[in-house]
Structures are given as structure tokens and as C-alpha cells.
Amino acid sequence: MPTTRTATTIDQVLAALRAQGCVPGEVAPGRAIRGTLRTAPWAAARTAATERLGPAGWAAHWAAGGQRTWNLLVDRVVTPLRTRLAEDLVADVRDPLTERARSALFDAVYGLHEAAWLSAFDGDPRLRGLANVATSAGWWWPYEQVAVLTERPVVTERDNVGRLHRGDGPALAYPDGYGLHVWRGMAIPPEVAQELPRLTVQRIRAEQNAEVRRVMLEHFGYDRYLRESNAHAMHRDECGVLWRINLSDDEPLVMVEVVNSTAEPDGTHRTYWLRVPPDTRTARGGVAWTFGLTEEEYAPLAQT
């Protein structure tokens, strides 16, 4: 697994292979056998479980045991990691190995991540080998003559909906120093991640990538950005204040400032900022939108 985007990464990998007796160009790894070690045993175990439980019973067992967790892991951890590795390989690996290395990503067995679905087949002897590797290794690549194993991550930070997320370091990190900087599921370049604690209004405005700029805004705080940007107060009413500021190459930032009518224990009233669609024209209309209502439909009996 590459450590950083440096020209020495591939040399380090090749040296490690030689130290273990696999000399590139002399020892052929053979064909990938992921299908033999993973796909075929999984299919056989699933067939056996379906025969034992019946179609409806298997569906219920799979839904309760591994389906949701596995789908979430693939969507929010496995896919972002594979995507970033593919991007890094373009920078790290010299031709003619580049395309071979990128395609090899699809030969990976996911090691500890396999536990998400292996739990539905606890005790099936056909999957015992996969389960054993999952307890002690990260992603690994099985070939006929060679197996390449990687360490498990030492850092995995996610938000409340399971997305990789961290604002003060890599959300996914490995013992060799390789890591992914991710904000609410969106991978960001390491150099951008290092800037987040030191952001200014001017730096955010200068960012040309709209998606990266949104990450910066979330980390900086929409309310702080509005205050320090001298945003325009478009409208005021009994529901709050509607603020607006234009962003280059992106939709305007429009937010409603509302004050909680229920006092805090110290007697103060907390202020909240609600981002609303750019075509919002009144504070009341913005608050109504957050409840899925039109301005005319929004008629609270009491505010809390």
C-alpha cells in the first residue's frame, strides 16, 4: 500500500517484495484467485443457508445479519478507499505497471471489512479461511503463487450516518502513514485538510473547486462566514433574519438566523442558522421550508 505520493513508493514496494523472496520479473505471482477463495465459497454458503432456511427465511436472516452493514461499508469505506488508491497509483506507479496496479484493486479481498457479511455465516467451514484473515489483516490480494496482505487501519473516524469524516487529520489511516482525509464522506486533498484549521474568508472565496469550497464552508461555519463576509440581511420578521451572500461558480449562500424562544439554563437564548434554498425570500418562508411546508402553511401554535 503506498505511503505518500512520492516517486520512491514503488521502489519501496519492490524492495519489500524482494526481501520476501518474490523478485518481480522472476517469480510470477500467477493468476488472481479471488473467485476461488471468496466468490465461490460465499455462493456455496448462501445456497446452503437458503436451502436450510427457505427463501423468505434467508432473506430475513441476511437483512438482520449482514446486508445493511455490508452495503454501508462498501458505499462509505471500501469505495472511497479504492477510488483514492486508484488516484494515488496514477501518481505513484511508473509505467508499465500503472494500469496493472489499478486493475489489481478489483482483485482485492477486503480483510477485516468482510466481517460485515461473514457474521451472517458464523461457523460455516467454507468461509473459515476468510474469517481467520479478517481477524488479523486489512485488504489482501491472493494469487496462485503469492499473497499480498496489508495492515488493518489504525484510525477509522466516521460521522453519525457512517460516512468517513474528520476535520483534524485523516479519517482513515494505516500504520505506514497512508491515509484518507475525508469530510462528511467527501475525500479531500491532504493539503486542503491541513488548511482547514487556518481558514479565512479570503481563502474560501479564492477556492475554485465548488465542492471543496463547500467543505471549507462547513468546517469554517456558515454563520461565521456570513458574519465575517458582511452578508446582506434580505428580510426580517417574527421568525428570524434571512441572510444572503453570493458565491462564485456556486449557488448563493442563503440562511435564516433564528433565536430559540426557550432559554438555556443560564437564561440566554441560543441562535441557530438554517441553510435554505437560494430562492427563499422571507425568513418565515425559510423556516417553513425546513419543515417541508409553504410559507402559507407554516403556522406554529407555539415556538420551542
Short mmCIF file of C-alpha atoms in Angstrom, two decimals:
data_model
loop_
_atom_site.label_atom_id
_atom_site.label_comp_id
_atom_site.label_asym_id
_atom_site.label_seq_id
_atom_site.Cartn_x
_atom_site.Cartn_y
_atom_site.Cartn_z
CA MET A 1 0.00 0.00 0.00
CA PRO A 2 1.52 3.37 -0.95
CA THR A 3 2.55 5.59 1.90
CA THR A 4 2.63 9.00 0.22
CA ARG A 5 2.57 10.43 -3.26
CA THR A 6 6.31 10.18 -3.81
CA ALA A 7 8.48 8.75 -6.52
CA THR A 8 10.08 6.34 -4.05
CA THR A 9 6.87 4.46 -3.19
CA ILE A 10 7.10 1.87 -5.96
CA ASP A 11 10.78 1.29 -5.13
CA GLN A 12 9.85 0.61 -1.51
CA VAL A 13 7.17 -1.87 -2.58
CA LEU A 14 9.53 -3.67 -4.94
CA ALA A 15 12.23 -3.83 -2.26
CA ALA A 16 9.75 -5.32 0.21
CA LEU A 17 8.74 -7.98 -2.31
CA ARG A 18 12.38 -8.91 -2.98
CA ALA A 19 13.04 -9.21 0.76
CA GLN A 20 10.29 -11.82 0.95
CA GLY A 21 11.59 -13.86 -1.95
CA CYS A 22 9.30 -12.53 -4.66
CA VAL A 23 11.56 -10.95 -7.25
CA PRO A 24 9.44 -9.00 -9.78
CA GLY A 25 10.04 -10.38 -13.25
CA GLU A 26 11.47 -13.66 -11.90
CA VAL A 27 8.71 -15.02 -9.69
CA ALA A 28 5.35 -14.92 -11.42
CA PRO A 29 2.51 -14.40 -8.94
CA GLY A 30 0.15 -16.43 -11.10
CA ARG A 31 -3.46 -15.58 -11.78
CA ALA A 32 -5.69 -13.90 -9.23
CA ILE A 33 -7.74 -16.45 -7.27
CA ARG A 34 -10.20 -14.14 -5.52
CA GLY A 35 -13.06 -16.05 -7.11
CA THR A 36 -11.79 -19.36 -5.76
CA LEU A 37 -11.15 -18.13 -2.22
CA ARG A 38 -14.02 -15.70 -1.81
CA THR A 39 -16.71 -15.67 -4.51
CA ALA A 40 -17.23 -19.44 -4.79
CA PRO A 41 -17.32 -20.16 -1.01
CA TRP A 42 -19.70 -17.21 -0.49
CA ALA A 43 -22.06 -18.51 -3.18
CA ALA A 44 -21.97 -22.05 -1.75
CA ALA A 45 -22.63 -20.83 1.78
CA ARG A 46 -25.51 -18.66 0.60
CA THR A 47 -27.06 -21.57 -1.31
CA ALA A 48 -26.77 -23.83 1.73
CA ALA A 49 -28.33 -21.20 4.00
CA THR A 50 -31.19 -20.66 1.56
CA GLU A 51 -31.88 -24.40 1.41
CA ARG A 52 -31.82 -24.62 5.19
CA LEU A 53 -33.92 -21.54 5.94
CA GLY A 54 -36.04 -21.24 2.82
CA PRO A 55 -36.04 -18.14 0.56
CA ALA A 56 -38.04 -15.99 2.98
CA GLY A 57 -36.04 -17.19 5.98
CA TRP A 58 -32.74 -16.49 4.24
CA ALA A 59 -33.88 -13.00 3.22
CA ALA A 60 -34.82 -12.19 6.81
CA HIS A 61 -31.58 -13.67 8.16
CA TRP A 62 -29.44 -11.74 5.66
CA ALA A 63 -31.29 -8.49 6.34
CA ALA A 64 -30.82 -8.92 10.10
CA GLY A 65 -27.25 -10.19 9.93
CA GLY A 66 -25.08 -8.54 7.34
CA GLN A 67 -26.85 -6.82 4.45
CA ARG A 68 -27.17 -3.29 5.79
CA THR A 69 -23.73 -3.18 7.40
CA TRP A 70 -22.04 -4.62 4.31
CA ASN A 71 -23.78 -2.16 1.98
CA LEU A 72 -22.82 0.76 4.21
CA LEU A 73 -19.20 -0.37 4.38
CA VAL A 74 -18.94 -0.75 0.61
CA ASP A 75 -20.56 2.62 -0.03
CA ARG A 76 -18.82 4.64 2.67
CA VAL A 77 -15.46 2.98 3.31
CA VAL A 78 -14.49 0.43 0.63
CA THR A 79 -15.41 2.53 -2.42
CA PRO A 80 -13.77 5.78 -1.20
CA LEU A 81 -10.58 3.87 -0.32
CA ARG A 82 -10.46 2.08 -3.68
CA THR A 83 -11.09 5.36 -5.52
CA ARG A 84 -8.30 7.17 -3.68
CA LEU A 85 -5.87 4.28 -4.18
CA ALA A 86 -6.59 4.35 -7.91
CA GLU A 87 -5.88 8.09 -7.99
CA ASP A 88 -2.68 7.67 -5.98
CA LEU A 89 -1.43 4.91 -8.24
CA VAL A 90 -1.52 7.28 -11.20
CA ALA A 91 0.93 9.50 -9.34
CA ASP A 92 2.96 6.76 -7.66
CA VAL A 93 3.43 3.88 -10.07
CA ARG A 94 5.59 4.13 -13.15
CA ASP A 95 4.54 2.64 -16.49
CA PRO A 96 4.05 -0.15 -17.49
CA LEU A 97 2.84 -1.11 -14.00
CA THR A 98 0.26 1.66 -13.65
CA GLU A 99 -2.70 0.03 -15.38
CA ARG A 100 -1.86 -3.41 -13.97
CA ALA A 101 -1.78 -1.98 -10.46
CA ARG A 102 -5.05 -0.10 -10.93
CA SER A 103 -6.86 -3.16 -12.27
CA ALA A 104 -5.48 -5.24 -9.38
CA LEU A 105 -7.57 -3.16 -6.99
CA PHE A 106 -10.57 -5.18 -8.12
CA ASP A 107 -8.78 -8.42 -7.16
CA ALA A 108 -8.64 -7.37 -3.51
CA VAL A 109 -10.31 -9.31 -0.74
CA TYR A 110 -11.36 -6.84 1.92
CA GLY A 111 -9.99 -8.49 5.04
CA LEU A 112 -11.50 -7.04 8.20
CA HIS A 113 -14.26 -5.38 6.17
CA GLU A 114 -15.51 -8.85 5.19
CA ALA A 115 -16.65 -9.32 8.79
CA ALA A 116 -19.74 -7.28 7.93
CA TRP A 117 -21.20 -10.10 5.84
CA LEU A 118 -19.25 -13.04 7.30
CA SER A 119 -21.25 -12.58 10.51
CA ALA A 120 -24.30 -13.97 8.69
CA PHE A 121 -22.44 -17.27 8.10
CA ASP A 122 -20.84 -17.78 11.50
CA GLY A 123 -19.47 -21.31 11.71
CA ASP A 124 -19.69 -22.23 8.02
CA PRO A 125 -16.43 -24.16 7.36
CA ARG A 126 -16.28 -22.94 3.74
CA LEU A 127 -15.71 -19.40 4.99
CA ARG A 128 -13.38 -20.17 7.89
CA GLY A 129 -10.27 -19.10 6.00
CA LEU A 130 -11.74 -15.74 5.06
CA ALA A 131 -12.90 -15.22 8.63
CA ASN A 132 -9.42 -16.00 10.01
CA VAL A 133 -7.75 -13.48 7.71
CA ALA A 134 -10.42 -10.88 8.56
CA THR A 135 -9.37 -11.03 12.22
CA SER A 136 -5.76 -10.08 11.51
CA ALA A 137 -5.39 -8.26 8.16
CA GLY A 138 -6.76 -5.47 6.06
CA TRP A 139 -7.16 -5.72 2.29
CA TRP A 140 -5.27 -8.61 0.71
CA TRP A 141 -4.59 -9.97 -2.76
CA PRO A 142 -4.47 -13.77 -3.29
CA TYR A 143 -2.66 -15.12 -6.34
CA GLU A 144 -1.64 -18.65 -7.23
CA GLN A 145 1.96 -18.22 -6.05
CA VAL A 146 1.89 -15.07 -3.94
CA ALA A 147 -0.44 -13.44 -1.39
CA VAL A 148 -0.10 -9.73 -0.60
CA LEU A 149 -1.52 -8.72 2.78
CA THR A 150 -1.85 -5.26 4.28
CA GLU A 151 -2.24 -3.99 7.82
CA ARG A 152 -5.59 -3.04 9.26
CA PRO A 153 -6.29 0.69 9.68
CA VAL A 154 -5.28 2.27 12.96
CA VAL A 155 -7.73 5.17 12.60
CA THR A 156 -11.31 5.00 11.36
CA GLU A 157 -13.37 8.11 12.08
CA ARG A 158 -16.96 8.34 10.85
CA ASP A 159 -19.91 10.65 11.38
CA ASN A 160 -23.31 9.73 12.80
CA VAL A 161 -24.50 8.28 9.48
CA GLY A 162 -21.42 6.13 8.87
CA ARG A 163 -19.55 8.35 6.42
CA LEU A 164 -15.80 8.78 6.80
CA HIS A 165 -15.37 12.15 8.46
CA ARG A 166 -12.68 14.07 10.33
CA GLY A 167 -11.57 17.68 10.36
CA ASP A 168 -8.23 17.48 12.17
CA GLY A 169 -6.47 14.57 10.45
CA PRO A 170 -7.04 11.55 8.23
CA ALA A 171 -10.40 9.84 8.71
CA LEU A 172 -8.85 6.53 7.63
CA ALA A 173 -5.18 5.91 8.43
CA TYR A 174 -2.77 2.96 8.30
CA PRO A 175 0.40 2.12 10.28
CA ASP A 176 2.66 3.04 7.33
CA GLY A 177 1.33 6.61 7.29
CA TYR A 178 -1.06 6.26 4.36
CA GLY A 179 -4.42 7.89 4.99
CA LEU A 180 -7.54 9.44 3.55
CA HIS A 181 -8.67 12.92 4.50
CA VAL A 182 -12.45 12.95 4.29
CA TRP A 183 -15.13 15.44 5.28
CA ARG A 184 -18.68 14.05 5.56
CA GLY A 185 -17.91 11.30 3.09
CA MET A 186 -16.11 13.51 0.55
CA ALA A 187 -12.41 12.83 0.08
CA ILE A 188 -10.31 15.98 0.07
CA PRO A 189 -6.63 16.50 -0.81
CA PRO A 190 -4.25 16.38 2.19
CA GLU A 191 -3.11 19.93 1.53
CA VAL A 192 -6.71 21.16 1.79
CA ALA A 193 -7.23 19.20 5.01
CA GLN A 194 -4.16 20.87 6.51
CA GLU A 195 -5.66 24.28 5.74
CA LEU A 196 -9.00 23.69 7.46
CA PRO A 197 -7.91 24.88 10.95
CA ARG A 198 -6.47 28.09 9.45
CA LEU A 199 -9.22 29.06 7.01
CA THR A 200 -10.14 32.66 6.31
CA VAL A 201 -12.97 34.23 4.36
CA GLN A 202 -10.48 35.27 1.69
CA ARG A 203 -9.13 31.71 1.31
CA ILE A 204 -12.62 30.26 0.99
CA ARG A 205 -13.54 32.84 -1.66
CA ALA A 206 -10.37 32.03 -3.60
CA GLU A 207 -11.14 28.28 -3.81
CA GLN A 208 -12.13 27.41 -7.40
CA ASN A 209 -13.49 23.92 -6.73
CA ALA A 210 -17.11 24.34 -5.61
CA GLU A 211 -17.20 21.00 -3.75
CA VAL A 212 -14.00 21.76 -1.84
CA ARG A 213 -15.33 25.24 -1.06
CA ARG A 214 -18.46 23.69 0.47
CA VAL A 215 -16.24 21.53 2.70
CA MET A 216 -14.38 24.66 3.75
CA LEU A 217 -17.65 26.46 4.49
CA GLU A 218 -18.95 23.62 6.64
CA HIS A 219 -15.73 23.47 8.63
CA PHE A 220 -15.45 27.25 8.95
CA GLY A 221 -19.11 27.59 9.90
CA TYR A 222 -21.79 29.16 7.75
CA ASP A 223 -22.76 31.60 10.48
CA ARG A 224 -19.16 32.74 10.97
CA TYR A 225 -18.68 33.10 7.22
CA LEU A 226 -21.82 35.25 6.95
CA ARG A 227 -20.71 37.47 9.84
CA GLU A 228 -17.15 37.94 8.58
CA SER A 229 -18.28 38.47 4.99
CA ASN A 230 -20.66 41.30 5.83
CA ALA A 231 -23.56 39.37 4.32
CA HIS A 232 -26.72 41.21 3.29
CA ALA A 233 -29.80 40.91 5.53
CA MET A 234 -32.57 40.38 2.97
CA HIS A 235 -35.58 40.18 5.27
CA ARG A 236 -36.64 40.23 8.92
CA ASP A 237 -39.84 39.03 10.53
CA GLU A 238 -41.08 37.33 13.69
CA CYS A 239 -39.34 34.08 12.63
CA GLY A 240 -35.84 35.48 12.23
CA VAL A 241 -33.46 37.16 9.80
CA LEU A 242 -32.82 35.99 6.23
CA TRP A 243 -29.20 36.43 5.11
CA ARG A 244 -27.70 36.08 1.63
CA ILE A 245 -24.24 36.17 0.09
CA ASN A 246 -23.23 35.27 -3.46
CA LEU A 247 -20.56 32.65 -4.15
CA SER A 248 -18.60 32.42 -7.38
CA ASP A 249 -19.39 29.37 -9.52
CA ASP A 250 -21.93 28.13 -6.99
CA GLU A 251 -25.45 28.86 -5.78
CA PRO A 252 -25.82 31.76 -3.32
CA LEU A 253 -25.49 31.05 0.38
CA VAL A 254 -28.87 31.87 1.95
CA MET A 255 -29.54 31.22 5.64
CA VAL A 256 -32.14 32.06 8.26
CA GLU A 257 -30.91 33.21 11.64
CA VAL A 258 -33.39 32.11 14.30
CA VAL A 259 -33.35 32.51 18.07
CA ASN A 260 -34.58 29.67 20.27
CA SER A 261 -37.51 31.00 22.31
CA THR A 262 -36.68 28.54 25.12
CA ALA A 263 -33.99 29.93 27.40
CA GLU A 264 -30.87 27.98 28.26
CA PRO A 265 -30.18 27.15 31.95
CA ASP A 266 -28.13 30.36 32.22
CA GLY A 267 -31.00 32.47 30.86
CA THR A 268 -29.51 33.09 27.40
CA HIS A 269 -31.19 32.19 24.13
CA ARG A 270 -29.30 30.11 21.60
CA THR A 271 -29.06 31.27 17.98
CA TYR A 272 -29.37 28.77 15.13
CA TRP A 273 -28.54 29.13 11.44
CA LEU A 274 -30.60 27.22 8.88
CA ARG A 275 -29.43 26.94 5.29
CA VAL A 276 -32.37 27.33 2.91
CA PRO A 277 -32.85 27.34 -0.90
CA PRO A 278 -31.39 30.34 -2.75
CA ASP A 279 -34.83 31.43 -3.99
CA THR A 280 -36.12 31.96 -0.42
CA ARG A 281 -37.46 35.48 0.01
CA THR A 282 -38.57 35.69 3.66
CA ALA A 283 -37.32 34.39 6.98
CA ARG A 284 -40.72 32.82 7.61
CA GLY A 285 -40.59 31.08 4.24
CA GLY A 286 -37.15 29.70 5.05
CA VAL A 287 -38.22 28.30 8.41
CA ALA A 288 -41.33 26.81 6.78
CA TRP A 289 -39.14 25.10 4.17
CA THR A 290 -37.19 23.29 6.89
CA PHE A 291 -40.48 21.66 7.95
CA GLY A 292 -41.47 20.78 4.38
CA LEU A 293 -44.20 23.44 4.37
CA THR A 294 -45.00 26.53 2.35
CA GLU A 295 -44.93 29.94 4.00
CA GLU A 296 -48.74 29.99 3.99
CA GLU A 297 -48.96 26.54 5.59
CA TYR A 298 -46.49 27.32 8.38
CA ALA A 299 -48.50 28.38 11.43
CA PRO A 300 -46.92 27.06 14.65
CA LEU A 301 -49.15 27.17 17.74
CA ALA A 302 -46.09 27.75 19.91
CA GLN A 303 -42.35 28.11 19.45
CA THR A 304 -39.94 25.98 21.47
#
